[in-house]
Amino acid sequence: MKHQKTITTVLGYLLFITTSVFGQEKMYLNKWKAECQKSEAEFYQTIENVGTETPLYQIKTFSIDGVLLTNGLKEDVKKGRYINEFKEYYKNGNVSRIYHYKKSEKDVFVETFFPEGQKRSELILIGGYDEEKFLNAWNEEGEQICTNGEGEYFWKSEKNGKLYGGKMTKFHKIGEWTGYVEDLDITFTDTYRADGSLQKGQAVRQSDKKVFTYKDEYVYPYVLNYVLYKKVKSKINNLPKDINSDHVYISVYINKDGEGEYAKMRFTDEPTSESERQALAIVRKYLKKFNFEPTKNRGVATDGKAYFKFKLKKS
């Protein structure tokens, strides 16, 4: 199933909160995974340098009530991807996914597991992101039901205990697939063409049985008041280039009502140059005035993020 991302709050500069816990740093995070004060937190991270000769940081993410969610290693806390293994967990403590990172490869090999611990599938994240190439899958009894992209593929909701899935061919989905998005509490039925593209989909919100139809599984947010965007773009375009790149890349976090809540640099936790600092300050200044069409997950509005790319003036 498409990897669901937990995405990340408060406009302006956020306070970096850490406390020492037996040699670890403890960082509080809000729903966007941005640093915040403890009173605003929905998650927290512990960071520990476990390297011997060179820095190597073990980073664990927990829900605010102490349930382990992720665990992995990074060479730089603030940037770069994880190395070796990165694990995600079910609420019951069992591993749900293991991502296998290799420095020499952009693609990431992933193993997934049922909530009870049995191995469920193997897949590849193309380029390390959300495009999935399904390889092998097993049922709860350990029988292989998909081999080299041919067969069936199922997953089990930890919340309601039901199985969802469908058929695979040539490493992609085909025909009718069922599923459940736990965060939105929606069940869905998707129909895929022979080439793996989505033909149609229908979701039902369980709380009120409202029906949503869609042509795309996931639609990213976009700016509605383009005049304001052009104003912001013009201001940033006039900033002098003082870094290796001609552009600045900014992530904007948008709630389900289409309101911008928080902005940060896309590839680093903090700006690395004066031009980046000024560009981020401009976006944050106008962020609350923007109107966005929100993220749609199978037709249902939800929290999400957009990416801004601005060109700097050549010096």
PDB file of C-alpha atoms in Angstrom:
ATOM      1  CA  MET A   1       0.000   0.000   0.000  1.00  0.00           C
ATOM      2  CA  LYS A   2       1.118   3.532  -0.528  1.00  0.00           C
ATOM      3  CA  HIS A   3       3.335   4.560   2.320  1.00  0.00           C
ATOM      4  CA  GLN A   4       1.496   7.013   4.542  1.00  0.00           C
ATOM      5  CA  LYS A   5       3.495   9.641   5.668  1.00  0.00           C
ATOM      6  CA  THR A   6       3.150  11.314   9.081  1.00  0.00           C
ATOM      7  CA  ILE A   7       3.682  15.034   8.204  1.00  0.00           C
ATOM      8  CA  THR A   8       4.657  17.837  10.164  1.00  0.00           C
ATOM      9  CA  THR A   9       2.925  23.772  12.775  1.00  0.00           C
ATOM     10  CA  VAL A  10       3.211  26.847  14.271  1.00  0.00           C
ATOM     11  CA  LEU A  11       4.076  29.926  12.154  1.00  0.00           C
ATOM     12  CA  GLY A  12       7.317  31.663  13.010  1.00  0.00           C
ATOM     13  CA  TYR A  13      10.527  30.556  14.606  1.00  0.00           C
ATOM     14  CA  LEU A  14      10.016  27.636  16.939  1.00  0.00           C
ATOM     15  CA  LEU A  15      11.886  27.102  20.166  1.00  0.00           C
ATOM     16  CA  PHE A  16      14.327  24.201  20.115  1.00  0.00           C
ATOM     17  CA  ILE A  17      13.554  22.248  23.296  1.00  0.00           C
ATOM     18  CA  THR A  18      15.916  19.520  24.476  1.00  0.00           C
ATOM     19  CA  THR A  19      16.538  17.976  27.863  1.00  0.00           C
ATOM     20  CA  SER A  20      19.276  15.617  28.973  1.00  0.00           C
ATOM     21  CA  VAL A  21      18.051  12.086  29.660  1.00  0.00           C
ATOM     22  CA  PHE A  22      20.893   9.737  30.614  1.00  0.00           C
ATOM     23  CA  GLY A  23      23.201  11.138  27.922  1.00  0.00           C
ATOM     24  CA  GLN A  24      20.413  11.489  25.371  1.00  0.00           C
ATOM     25  CA  GLU A  25      18.759  14.568  23.985  1.00  0.00           C
ATOM     26  CA  LYS A  26      14.977  14.645  24.163  1.00  0.00           C
ATOM     27  CA  MET A  27      13.186  16.805  21.621  1.00  0.00           C
ATOM     28  CA  TYR A  28       9.454  17.561  21.644  1.00  0.00           C
ATOM     29  CA  LEU A  29       7.595  17.635  18.318  1.00  0.00           C
ATOM     30  CA  ASN A  30       4.163  18.828  17.220  1.00  0.00           C
ATOM     31  CA  LYS A  31       1.911  17.119  14.668  1.00  0.00           C
ATOM     32  CA  TRP A  32       4.113  18.334  11.796  1.00  0.00           C
ATOM     33  CA  LYS A  33       7.200  16.821  13.468  1.00  0.00           C
ATOM     34  CA  ALA A  34       8.483  20.354  14.068  1.00  0.00           C
ATOM     35  CA  GLU A  35      10.276  21.218  17.303  1.00  0.00           C
ATOM     36  CA  CYS A  36       7.978  22.704  19.941  1.00  0.00           C
ATOM     37  CA  GLN A  37       7.389  23.092  23.637  1.00  0.00           C
ATOM     38  CA  LYS A  38       6.258  20.102  25.680  1.00  0.00           C
ATOM     39  CA  SER A  39       2.744  21.517  26.141  1.00  0.00           C
ATOM     40  CA  GLU A  40       2.212  21.532  22.339  1.00  0.00           C
ATOM     41  CA  ALA A  41       3.808  18.158  21.625  1.00  0.00           C
ATOM     42  CA  GLU A  42       2.217  15.083  20.064  1.00  0.00           C
ATOM     43  CA  PHE A  43       5.549  13.251  19.705  1.00  0.00           C
ATOM     44  CA  TYR A  44       9.053  13.332  21.087  1.00  0.00           C
ATOM     45  CA  GLN A  45      12.445  12.134  19.862  1.00  0.00           C
ATOM     46  CA  THR A  46      15.462  10.855  21.715  1.00  0.00           C
ATOM     47  CA  ILE A  47      18.864  11.395  20.098  1.00  0.00           C
ATOM     48  CA  GLU A  48      22.005   9.601  21.261  1.00  0.00           C
ATOM     49  CA  ASN A  49      25.495   9.593  19.762  1.00  0.00           C
ATOM     50  CA  VAL A  50      26.410   5.901  19.597  1.00  0.00           C
ATOM     51  CA  GLY A  51      29.434   6.358  17.323  1.00  0.00           C
ATOM     52  CA  THR A  52      32.928   5.488  18.450  1.00  0.00           C
ATOM     53  CA  GLU A  53      35.376   7.261  16.142  1.00  0.00           C
ATOM     54  CA  THR A  54      32.901   9.368  14.150  1.00  0.00           C
ATOM     55  CA  PRO A  55      29.442  10.693  15.092  1.00  0.00           C
ATOM     56  CA  LEU A  56      26.576   8.251  14.584  1.00  0.00           C
ATOM     57  CA  TYR A  57      23.213   9.185  16.032  1.00  0.00           C
ATOM     58  CA  GLN A  58      20.474   6.799  17.081  1.00  0.00           C
ATOM     59  CA  ILE A  59      17.158   8.611  16.682  1.00  0.00           C
ATOM     60  CA  LYS A  60      13.947   7.212  18.159  1.00  0.00           C
ATOM     61  CA  THR A  61      10.495   8.761  17.770  1.00  0.00           C
ATOM     62  CA  PHE A  62       7.734   8.147  20.320  1.00  0.00           C
ATOM     63  CA  SER A  63       4.115   9.183  20.681  1.00  0.00           C
ATOM     64  CA  ILE A  64       3.692  11.637  23.549  1.00  0.00           C
ATOM     65  CA  ASP A  65       2.458   8.769  25.752  1.00  0.00           C
ATOM     66  CA  GLY A  66       5.681   6.826  25.188  1.00  0.00           C
ATOM     67  CA  VAL A  67       4.861   4.356  22.393  1.00  0.00           C
ATOM     68  CA  LEU A  68       7.896   3.725  20.150  1.00  0.00           C
ATOM     69  CA  LEU A  69       7.119   4.657  16.524  1.00  0.00           C
ATOM     70  CA  THR A  70      10.466   4.749  14.663  1.00  0.00           C
ATOM     71  CA  ASN A  71      14.120   3.878  15.270  1.00  0.00           C
ATOM     72  CA  GLY A  72      17.113   4.534  13.030  1.00  0.00           C
ATOM     73  CA  LEU A  73      20.676   5.793  12.611  1.00  0.00           C
ATOM     74  CA  LYS A  74      21.934   9.002  10.965  1.00  0.00           C
ATOM     75  CA  GLU A  75      25.365  10.524  10.536  1.00  0.00           C
ATOM     76  CA  ASP A  76      23.918  14.050  10.719  1.00  0.00           C
ATOM     77  CA  VAL A  77      20.913  14.748  12.942  1.00  0.00           C
ATOM     78  CA  LYS A  78      19.636  17.709  10.936  1.00  0.00           C
ATOM     79  CA  LYS A  79      19.982  16.499   7.352  1.00  0.00           C
ATOM     80  CA  GLY A  80      20.483  13.490   5.130  1.00  0.00           C
ATOM     81  CA  ARG A  81      18.655  10.202   5.147  1.00  0.00           C
ATOM     82  CA  TYR A  82      18.980   7.310   7.543  1.00  0.00           C
ATOM     83  CA  ILE A  83      21.681   4.688   7.074  1.00  0.00           C
ATOM     84  CA  ASN A  84      21.565   0.896   7.334  1.00  0.00           C
ATOM     85  CA  GLU A  85      18.172  -0.031   8.854  1.00  0.00           C
ATOM     86  CA  PHE A  86      15.291   2.279   9.742  1.00  0.00           C
ATOM     87  CA  LYS A  87      12.330   0.687  11.542  1.00  0.00           C
ATOM     88  CA  GLU A  88       8.688   1.667  11.969  1.00  0.00           C
ATOM     89  CA  TYR A  89       6.540   0.051  14.664  1.00  0.00           C
ATOM     90  CA  TYR A  90       2.949  -0.886  15.346  1.00  0.00           C
ATOM     91  CA  LYS A  91       1.384   0.401  18.555  1.00  0.00           C
ATOM     92  CA  ASN A  92       1.663  -3.124  19.993  1.00  0.00           C
ATOM     93  CA  GLY A  93       5.465  -2.854  19.783  1.00  0.00           C
ATOM     94  CA  ASN A  94       6.047  -5.143  16.797  1.00  0.00           C
ATOM     95  CA  VAL A  95       7.956  -3.911  13.754  1.00  0.00           C
ATOM     96  CA  SER A  96       5.727  -2.856  10.844  1.00  0.00           C
ATOM     97  CA  ARG A  97       8.429  -1.901   8.305  1.00  0.00           C
ATOM     98  CA  ILE A  98      12.197  -2.117   7.930  1.00  0.00           C
ATOM     99  CA  TYR A  99      13.876   0.185   5.400  1.00  0.00           C
ATOM    100  CA  HIS A 100      17.309  -0.969   4.215  1.00  0.00           C
ATOM    101  CA  TYR A 101      19.453   1.994   3.138  1.00  0.00           C
ATOM    102  CA  LYS A 102      22.686   1.774   1.164  1.00  0.00           C
ATOM    103  CA  LYS A 103      24.797   4.856   0.532  1.00  0.00           C
ATOM    104  CA  SER A 104      25.566   3.823  -3.035  1.00  0.00           C
ATOM    105  CA  GLU A 105      21.908   3.293  -3.997  1.00  0.00           C
ATOM    106  CA  LYS A 106      18.963   5.690  -4.201  1.00  0.00           C
ATOM    107  CA  ASP A 107      16.369   2.906  -4.232  1.00  0.00           C
ATOM    108  CA  VAL A 108      15.446   1.471  -0.826  1.00  0.00           C
ATOM    109  CA  PHE A 109      14.597  -2.181  -0.142  1.00  0.00           C
ATOM    110  CA  VAL A 110      11.695  -2.509   2.333  1.00  0.00           C
ATOM    111  CA  GLU A 111      10.353  -5.427   4.379  1.00  0.00           C
ATOM    112  CA  THR A 112       6.845  -5.211   5.883  1.00  0.00           C
ATOM    113  CA  PHE A 113       5.191  -7.284   8.599  1.00  0.00           C
ATOM    114  CA  PHE A 114       1.736  -8.133   9.918  1.00  0.00           C
ATOM    115  CA  PRO A 115       0.802  -6.695  13.357  1.00  0.00           C
ATOM    116  CA  GLU A 116       1.381 -10.126  14.932  1.00  0.00           C
ATOM    117  CA  GLY A 117       4.954 -10.200  13.595  1.00  0.00           C
ATOM    118  CA  GLN A 118       4.808 -12.452  10.505  1.00  0.00           C
ATOM    119  CA  LYS A 119       6.594 -11.204   7.397  1.00  0.00           C
ATOM    120  CA  ARG A 120       4.098  -9.690   4.955  1.00  0.00           C
ATOM    121  CA  SER A 121       5.954  -8.377   1.908  1.00  0.00           C
ATOM    122  CA  GLU A 122       9.096  -7.145   0.193  1.00  0.00           C
ATOM    123  CA  LEU A 123       9.160  -4.090  -2.041  1.00  0.00           C
ATOM    124  CA  ILE A 124      11.416  -1.379  -3.391  1.00  0.00           C
ATOM    125  CA  LEU A 125      10.904   2.360  -2.934  1.00  0.00           C
ATOM    126  CA  ILE A 126      12.050   3.813  -6.249  1.00  0.00           C
ATOM    127  CA  GLY A 127      14.449   6.671  -5.585  1.00  0.00           C
ATOM    128  CA  GLY A 128      13.795   6.241  -1.874  1.00  0.00           C
ATOM    129  CA  TYR A 129      10.387   7.896  -2.033  1.00  0.00           C
ATOM    130  CA  ASP A 130       6.745   6.820  -2.450  1.00  0.00           C
ATOM    131  CA  GLU A 131       6.759   5.019  -5.803  1.00  0.00           C
ATOM    132  CA  GLU A 132       6.604   1.364  -4.817  1.00  0.00           C
ATOM    133  CA  LYS A 133       7.670  -1.699  -6.805  1.00  0.00           C
ATOM    134  CA  PHE A 134       6.049  -4.750  -5.207  1.00  0.00           C
ATOM    135  CA  LEU A 135       8.220  -7.892  -5.206  1.00  0.00           C
ATOM    136  CA  ASN A 136       7.074 -10.701  -2.893  1.00  0.00           C
ATOM    137  CA  ALA A 137       4.282 -11.224  -0.365  1.00  0.00           C
ATOM    138  CA  TRP A 138       3.095 -13.806   2.173  1.00  0.00           C
ATOM    139  CA  ASN A 139      -0.187 -14.456   3.966  1.00  0.00           C
ATOM    140  CA  GLU A 140      -0.579 -14.732   7.733  1.00  0.00           C
ATOM    141  CA  GLU A 141       0.068 -18.494   7.587  1.00  0.00           C
ATOM    142  CA  GLY A 142       3.461 -17.912   5.952  1.00  0.00           C
ATOM    143  CA  GLU A 143       2.458 -19.070   2.463  1.00  0.00           C
ATOM    144  CA  GLN A 144       3.972 -17.030  -0.362  1.00  0.00           C
ATOM    145  CA  ILE A 145       1.131 -15.450  -2.355  1.00  0.00           C
ATOM    146  CA  CYS A 146       3.135 -13.072  -4.570  1.00  0.00           C
ATOM    147  CA  THR A 147       6.420 -13.923  -6.318  1.00  0.00           C
ATOM    148  CA  ASN A 148       8.472 -11.447  -8.345  1.00  0.00           C
ATOM    149  CA  GLY A 149       5.540  -9.062  -8.705  1.00  0.00           C
ATOM    150  CA  GLU A 150       2.925 -11.697  -9.638  1.00  0.00           C
ATOM    151  CA  GLY A 151       0.141 -12.846  -7.307  1.00  0.00           C
ATOM    152  CA  GLU A 152      -1.766 -11.324  -4.402  1.00  0.00           C
ATOM    153  CA  TYR A 153      -0.864  -8.744  -1.785  1.00  0.00           C
ATOM    154  CA  PHE A 154      -2.620  -8.102   1.536  1.00  0.00           C
ATOM    155  CA  TRP A 155      -2.142  -6.004   4.631  1.00  0.00           C
ATOM    156  CA  LYS A 156      -3.943  -6.037   7.986  1.00  0.00           C
ATOM    157  CA  SER A 157      -5.236  -3.019   9.874  1.00  0.00           C
ATOM    158  CA  GLU A 158      -3.993  -2.891  13.440  1.00  0.00           C
ATOM    159  CA  LYS A 159      -7.045  -0.780  14.315  1.00  0.00           C
ATOM    160  CA  ASN A 160      -9.884  -3.012  13.094  1.00  0.00           C
ATOM    161  CA  GLY A 161      -8.069  -6.306  12.430  1.00  0.00           C
ATOM    162  CA  LYS A 162      -9.396  -6.631   8.870  1.00  0.00           C
ATOM    163  CA  LEU A 163      -7.431  -7.704   5.777  1.00  0.00           C
ATOM    164  CA  TYR A 164      -7.227  -5.467   2.702  1.00  0.00           C
ATOM    165  CA  GLY A 165      -5.463  -5.780  -0.641  1.00  0.00           C
ATOM    166  CA  GLY A 166      -5.767  -7.147  -4.161  1.00  0.00           C
ATOM    167  CA  LYS A 167      -3.921  -8.713  -7.102  1.00  0.00           C
ATOM    168  CA  MET A 168      -0.490  -7.902  -8.535  1.00  0.00           C
ATOM    169  CA  THR A 169       0.929  -8.366 -12.018  1.00  0.00           C
ATOM    170  CA  LYS A 170       4.229  -7.174 -13.488  1.00  0.00           C
ATOM    171  CA  PHE A 171       5.102  -5.561 -10.128  1.00  0.00           C
ATOM    172  CA  HIS A 172       2.009  -3.316  -9.995  1.00  0.00           C
ATOM    173  CA  LYS A 173      -1.609  -3.387  -8.859  1.00  0.00           C
ATOM    174  CA  ILE A 174      -4.379  -4.580 -11.165  1.00  0.00           C
ATOM    175  CA  GLY A 175      -8.151  -4.855 -10.853  1.00  0.00           C
ATOM    176  CA  GLU A 176     -10.005  -4.135  -7.621  1.00  0.00           C
ATOM    177  CA  TRP A 177      -8.152  -3.288  -4.422  1.00  0.00           C
ATOM    178  CA  THR A 178      -9.603  -2.597  -0.992  1.00  0.00           C
ATOM    179  CA  GLY A 179      -8.042  -0.646   1.846  1.00  0.00           C
ATOM    180  CA  TYR A 180      -8.415   1.380   5.002  1.00  0.00           C
ATOM    181  CA  VAL A 181      -6.800   4.696   6.002  1.00  0.00           C
ATOM    182  CA  GLU A 182      -6.635   4.594   9.781  1.00  0.00           C
ATOM    183  CA  ASP A 183      -5.897   8.296  10.395  1.00  0.00           C
ATOM    184  CA  LEU A 184      -8.958   9.330   8.348  1.00  0.00           C
ATOM    185  CA  ASP A 185     -11.087   6.297   9.293  1.00  0.00           C
ATOM    186  CA  ILE A 186     -12.079   5.653   5.667  1.00  0.00           C
ATOM    187  CA  THR A 187     -12.448   2.393   3.775  1.00  0.00           C
ATOM    188  CA  PHE A 188     -11.883   2.464   0.028  1.00  0.00           C
ATOM    189  CA  THR A 189     -12.153   0.441  -3.155  1.00  0.00           C
ATOM    190  CA  ASP A 190      -9.786   1.265  -6.033  1.00  0.00           C
ATOM    191  CA  THR A 191      -9.892  -0.112  -9.573  1.00  0.00           C
ATOM    192  CA  TYR A 192      -6.601  -0.297 -11.495  1.00  0.00           C
ATOM    193  CA  ARG A 193      -6.035  -0.640 -15.232  1.00  0.00           C
ATOM    194  CA  ALA A 194      -3.794  -3.287 -16.793  1.00  0.00           C
ATOM    195  CA  ASP A 195      -0.865  -0.841 -16.805  1.00  0.00           C
ATOM    196  CA  GLY A 196      -1.209  -0.213 -13.053  1.00  0.00           C
ATOM    197  CA  SER A 197      -2.762   3.249 -13.318  1.00  0.00           C
ATOM    198  CA  LEU A 198      -5.798   4.098 -11.211  1.00  0.00           C
ATOM    199  CA  GLN A 199      -9.052   4.051 -13.181  1.00  0.00           C
ATOM    200  CA  LYS A 200     -11.409   5.069 -10.378  1.00  0.00           C
ATOM    201  CA  GLY A 201     -11.781   5.003  -6.625  1.00  0.00           C
ATOM    202  CA  GLN A 202     -14.430   5.354  -3.960  1.00  0.00           C
ATOM    203  CA  ALA A 203     -13.924   5.952  -0.241  1.00  0.00           C
ATOM    204  CA  VAL A 204     -16.430   5.854   2.616  1.00  0.00           C
ATOM    205  CA  ARG A 205     -15.852   7.763   5.844  1.00  0.00           C
ATOM    206  CA  GLN A 206     -16.933   5.459   8.639  1.00  0.00           C
ATOM    207  CA  SER A 207     -18.106   8.158  11.059  1.00  0.00           C
ATOM    208  CA  ASP A 208     -20.886   9.502   8.810  1.00  0.00           C
ATOM    209  CA  LYS A 209     -20.815   7.101   5.813  1.00  0.00           C
ATOM    210  CA  LYS A 210     -20.089  10.009   3.458  1.00  0.00           C
ATOM    211  CA  VAL A 211     -18.890   8.796   0.040  1.00  0.00           C
ATOM    212  CA  PHE A 212     -15.918  10.317  -1.819  1.00  0.00           C
ATOM    213  CA  THR A 213     -15.001   9.548  -5.437  1.00  0.00           C
ATOM    214  CA  TYR A 214     -11.609  10.312  -6.959  1.00  0.00           C
ATOM    215  CA  LYS A 215      -9.288   9.745  -9.911  1.00  0.00           C
ATOM    216  CA  ASP A 216      -6.022  10.077  -7.971  1.00  0.00           C
ATOM    217  CA  GLU A 217      -5.066   8.352  -4.743  1.00  0.00           C
ATOM    218  CA  TYR A 218      -3.187  11.375  -3.444  1.00  0.00           C
ATOM    219  CA  VAL A 219      -3.417  15.023  -4.546  1.00  0.00           C
ATOM    220  CA  TYR A 220      -0.866  17.501  -3.225  1.00  0.00           C
ATOM    221  CA  PRO A 221      -1.978  20.971  -2.069  1.00  0.00           C
ATOM    222  CA  TYR A 222      -1.580  24.037  -4.273  1.00  0.00           C
ATOM    223  CA  VAL A 223      -1.879  27.820  -3.964  1.00  0.00           C
ATOM    224  CA  LEU A 224      -5.254  29.403  -4.771  1.00  0.00           C
ATOM    225  CA  ASN A 225      -4.413  33.124  -4.381  1.00  0.00           C
ATOM    226  CA  TYR A 226      -1.704  33.157  -7.034  1.00  0.00           C
ATOM    227  CA  VAL A 227      -1.327  36.957  -6.949  1.00  0.00           C
ATOM    228  CA  LEU A 228       0.067  36.737  -3.423  1.00  0.00           C
ATOM    229  CA  TYR A 229       2.352  33.883  -4.461  1.00  0.00           C
ATOM    230  CA  LYS A 230       3.769  36.038  -7.285  1.00  0.00           C
ATOM    231  CA  LYS A 231       4.433  38.835  -4.781  1.00  0.00           C
ATOM    232  CA  VAL A 232       6.335  36.486  -2.484  1.00  0.00           C
ATOM    233  CA  LYS A 233       8.177  34.988  -5.434  1.00  0.00           C
ATOM    234  CA  SER A 234       9.251  38.437  -6.660  1.00  0.00           C
ATOM    235  CA  LYS A 235      10.665  39.362  -3.250  1.00  0.00           C
ATOM    236  CA  ILE A 236      12.690  36.156  -3.040  1.00  0.00           C
ATOM    237  CA  ASN A 237      13.849  36.376  -6.670  1.00  0.00           C
ATOM    238  CA  ASN A 238      15.574  39.649  -5.741  1.00  0.00           C
ATOM    239  CA  LEU A 239      17.627  38.081  -2.965  1.00  0.00           C
ATOM    240  CA  PRO A 240      21.315  37.679  -3.886  1.00  0.00           C
ATOM    241  CA  LYS A 241      22.720  34.236  -4.449  1.00  0.00           C
ATOM    242  CA  ASP A 242      25.237  33.362  -1.745  1.00  0.00           C
ATOM    243  CA  ILE A 243      25.114  29.569  -1.694  1.00  0.00           C
ATOM    244  CA  ASN A 244      26.062  26.815  -4.107  1.00  0.00           C
ATOM    245  CA  SER A 245      22.518  26.588  -5.511  1.00  0.00           C
ATOM    246  CA  ASP A 246      20.662  29.185  -7.585  1.00  0.00           C
ATOM    247  CA  HIS A 247      17.453  28.241  -5.768  1.00  0.00           C
ATOM    248  CA  VAL A 248      15.972  27.928  -2.301  1.00  0.00           C
ATOM    249  CA  TYR A 249      13.631  25.070  -1.428  1.00  0.00           C
ATOM    250  CA  ILE A 250      10.980  25.564   1.253  1.00  0.00           C
ATOM    251  CA  SER A 251       8.394  23.139   2.647  1.00  0.00           C
ATOM    252  CA  VAL A 252       5.013  24.578   3.616  1.00  0.00           C
ATOM    253  CA  TYR A 253       2.745  22.620   5.955  1.00  0.00           C
ATOM    254  CA  ILE A 254      -0.989  23.017   5.311  1.00  0.00           C
ATOM    255  CA  ASN A 255      -3.927  21.828   7.395  1.00  0.00           C
ATOM    256  CA  LYS A 256      -7.046  20.135   6.062  1.00  0.00           C
ATOM    257  CA  ASP A 257      -8.837  23.505   5.862  1.00  0.00           C
ATOM    258  CA  GLY A 258      -6.265  24.833   3.388  1.00  0.00           C
ATOM    259  CA  GLU A 259      -4.494  27.082   5.897  1.00  0.00           C
ATOM    260  CA  GLY A 260      -0.716  27.369   5.939  1.00  0.00           C
ATOM    261  CA  GLU A 261       0.564  26.632   9.443  1.00  0.00           C
ATOM    262  CA  TYR A 262       4.333  26.294   9.264  1.00  0.00           C
ATOM    263  CA  ALA A 263       7.269  26.657   6.865  1.00  0.00           C
ATOM    264  CA  LYS A 264      10.846  25.349   6.990  1.00  0.00           C
ATOM    265  CA  MET A 265      13.723  24.614   4.654  1.00  0.00           C
ATOM    266  CA  ARG A 266      12.991  21.497   2.643  1.00  0.00           C
ATOM    267  CA  PHE A 267      16.332  19.716   2.887  1.00  0.00           C
ATOM    268  CA  THR A 268      17.763  21.039   6.172  1.00  0.00           C
ATOM    269  CA  ASP A 269      16.306  21.846   9.566  1.00  0.00           C
ATOM    270  CA  GLU A 270      17.608  25.421   9.461  1.00  0.00           C
ATOM    271  CA  PRO A 271      18.740  27.867   6.723  1.00  0.00           C
ATOM    272  CA  THR A 272      22.395  27.476   5.757  1.00  0.00           C
ATOM    273  CA  SER A 273      22.894  30.956   4.249  1.00  0.00           C
ATOM    274  CA  GLU A 274      21.662  34.515   4.638  1.00  0.00           C
ATOM    275  CA  SER A 275      19.625  34.260   1.432  1.00  0.00           C
ATOM    276  CA  GLU A 276      17.895  31.129   2.712  1.00  0.00           C
ATOM    277  CA  ARG A 277      17.225  32.817   6.047  1.00  0.00           C
ATOM    278  CA  GLN A 278      15.643  35.839   4.351  1.00  0.00           C
ATOM    279  CA  ALA A 279      13.622  33.698   1.928  1.00  0.00           C
ATOM    280  CA  LEU A 280      12.216  31.614   4.770  1.00  0.00           C
ATOM    281  CA  ALA A 281      11.353  34.779   6.727  1.00  0.00           C
ATOM    282  CA  ILE A 282       9.424  36.135   3.716  1.00  0.00           C
ATOM    283  CA  VAL A 283       7.414  32.938   3.295  1.00  0.00           C
ATOM    284  CA  ARG A 284       6.635  32.822   7.016  1.00  0.00           C
ATOM    285  CA  LYS A 285       5.557  36.480   6.986  1.00  0.00           C
ATOM    286  CA  TYR A 286       2.892  35.879   4.331  1.00  0.00           C
ATOM    287  CA  LEU A 287       2.031  32.258   5.106  1.00  0.00           C
ATOM    288  CA  LYS A 288      -1.164  32.968   7.063  1.00  0.00           C
ATOM    289  CA  LYS A 289      -2.474  35.072   4.162  1.00  0.00           C
ATOM    290  CA  PHE A 290      -2.207  32.230   1.658  1.00  0.00           C
ATOM    291  CA  ASN A 291      -5.211  30.146   0.659  1.00  0.00           C
ATOM    292  CA  PHE A 292      -4.499  26.569  -0.402  1.00  0.00           C
ATOM    293  CA  GLU A 293      -6.466  23.749  -1.899  1.00  0.00           C
ATOM    294  CA  PRO A 294      -5.652  21.154   0.782  1.00  0.00           C
ATOM    295  CA  THR A 295      -4.112  17.738   0.373  1.00  0.00           C
ATOM    296  CA  LYS A 296      -6.587  15.055  -0.691  1.00  0.00           C
ATOM    297  CA  ASN A 297      -6.051  11.441   0.366  1.00  0.00           C
ATOM    298  CA  ARG A 298      -8.523   9.391  -1.683  1.00  0.00           C
ATOM    299  CA  GLY A 299     -10.772  12.406  -2.025  1.00  0.00           C
ATOM    300  CA  VAL A 300     -10.726  13.353   1.662  1.00  0.00           C
ATOM    301  CA  ALA A 301      -9.113  16.626   2.773  1.00  0.00           C
ATOM    302  CA  THR A 302      -6.272  16.093   5.218  1.00  0.00           C
ATOM    303  CA  ASP A 303      -3.113  17.723   6.547  1.00  0.00           C
ATOM    304  CA  GLY A 304      -0.255  17.815   4.050  1.00  0.00           C
ATOM    305  CA  LYS A 305       2.628  19.814   2.649  1.00  0.00           C
ATOM    306  CA  ALA A 306       3.616  21.672  -0.495  1.00  0.00           C
ATOM    307  CA  TYR A 307       7.063  22.512  -1.811  1.00  0.00           C
ATOM    308  CA  PHE A 308       8.129  25.984  -2.934  1.00  0.00           C
ATOM    309  CA  LYS A 309      11.126  26.438  -5.222  1.00  0.00           C
ATOM    310  CA  PHE A 310      12.372  30.008  -5.698  1.00  0.00           C
ATOM    311  CA  LYS A 311      15.193  31.259  -7.917  1.00  0.00           C
ATOM    312  CA  LEU A 312      17.711  33.674  -6.399  1.00  0.00           C
ATOM    313  CA  LYS A 313      19.191  36.678  -8.195  1.00  0.00           C
ATOM    314  CA  LYS A 314      22.607  36.019  -9.660  1.00  0.00           C
ATOM    315  CA  SER A 315      25.341  38.019  -7.983  1.00  0.00           C
TER     316      SER A 315
END
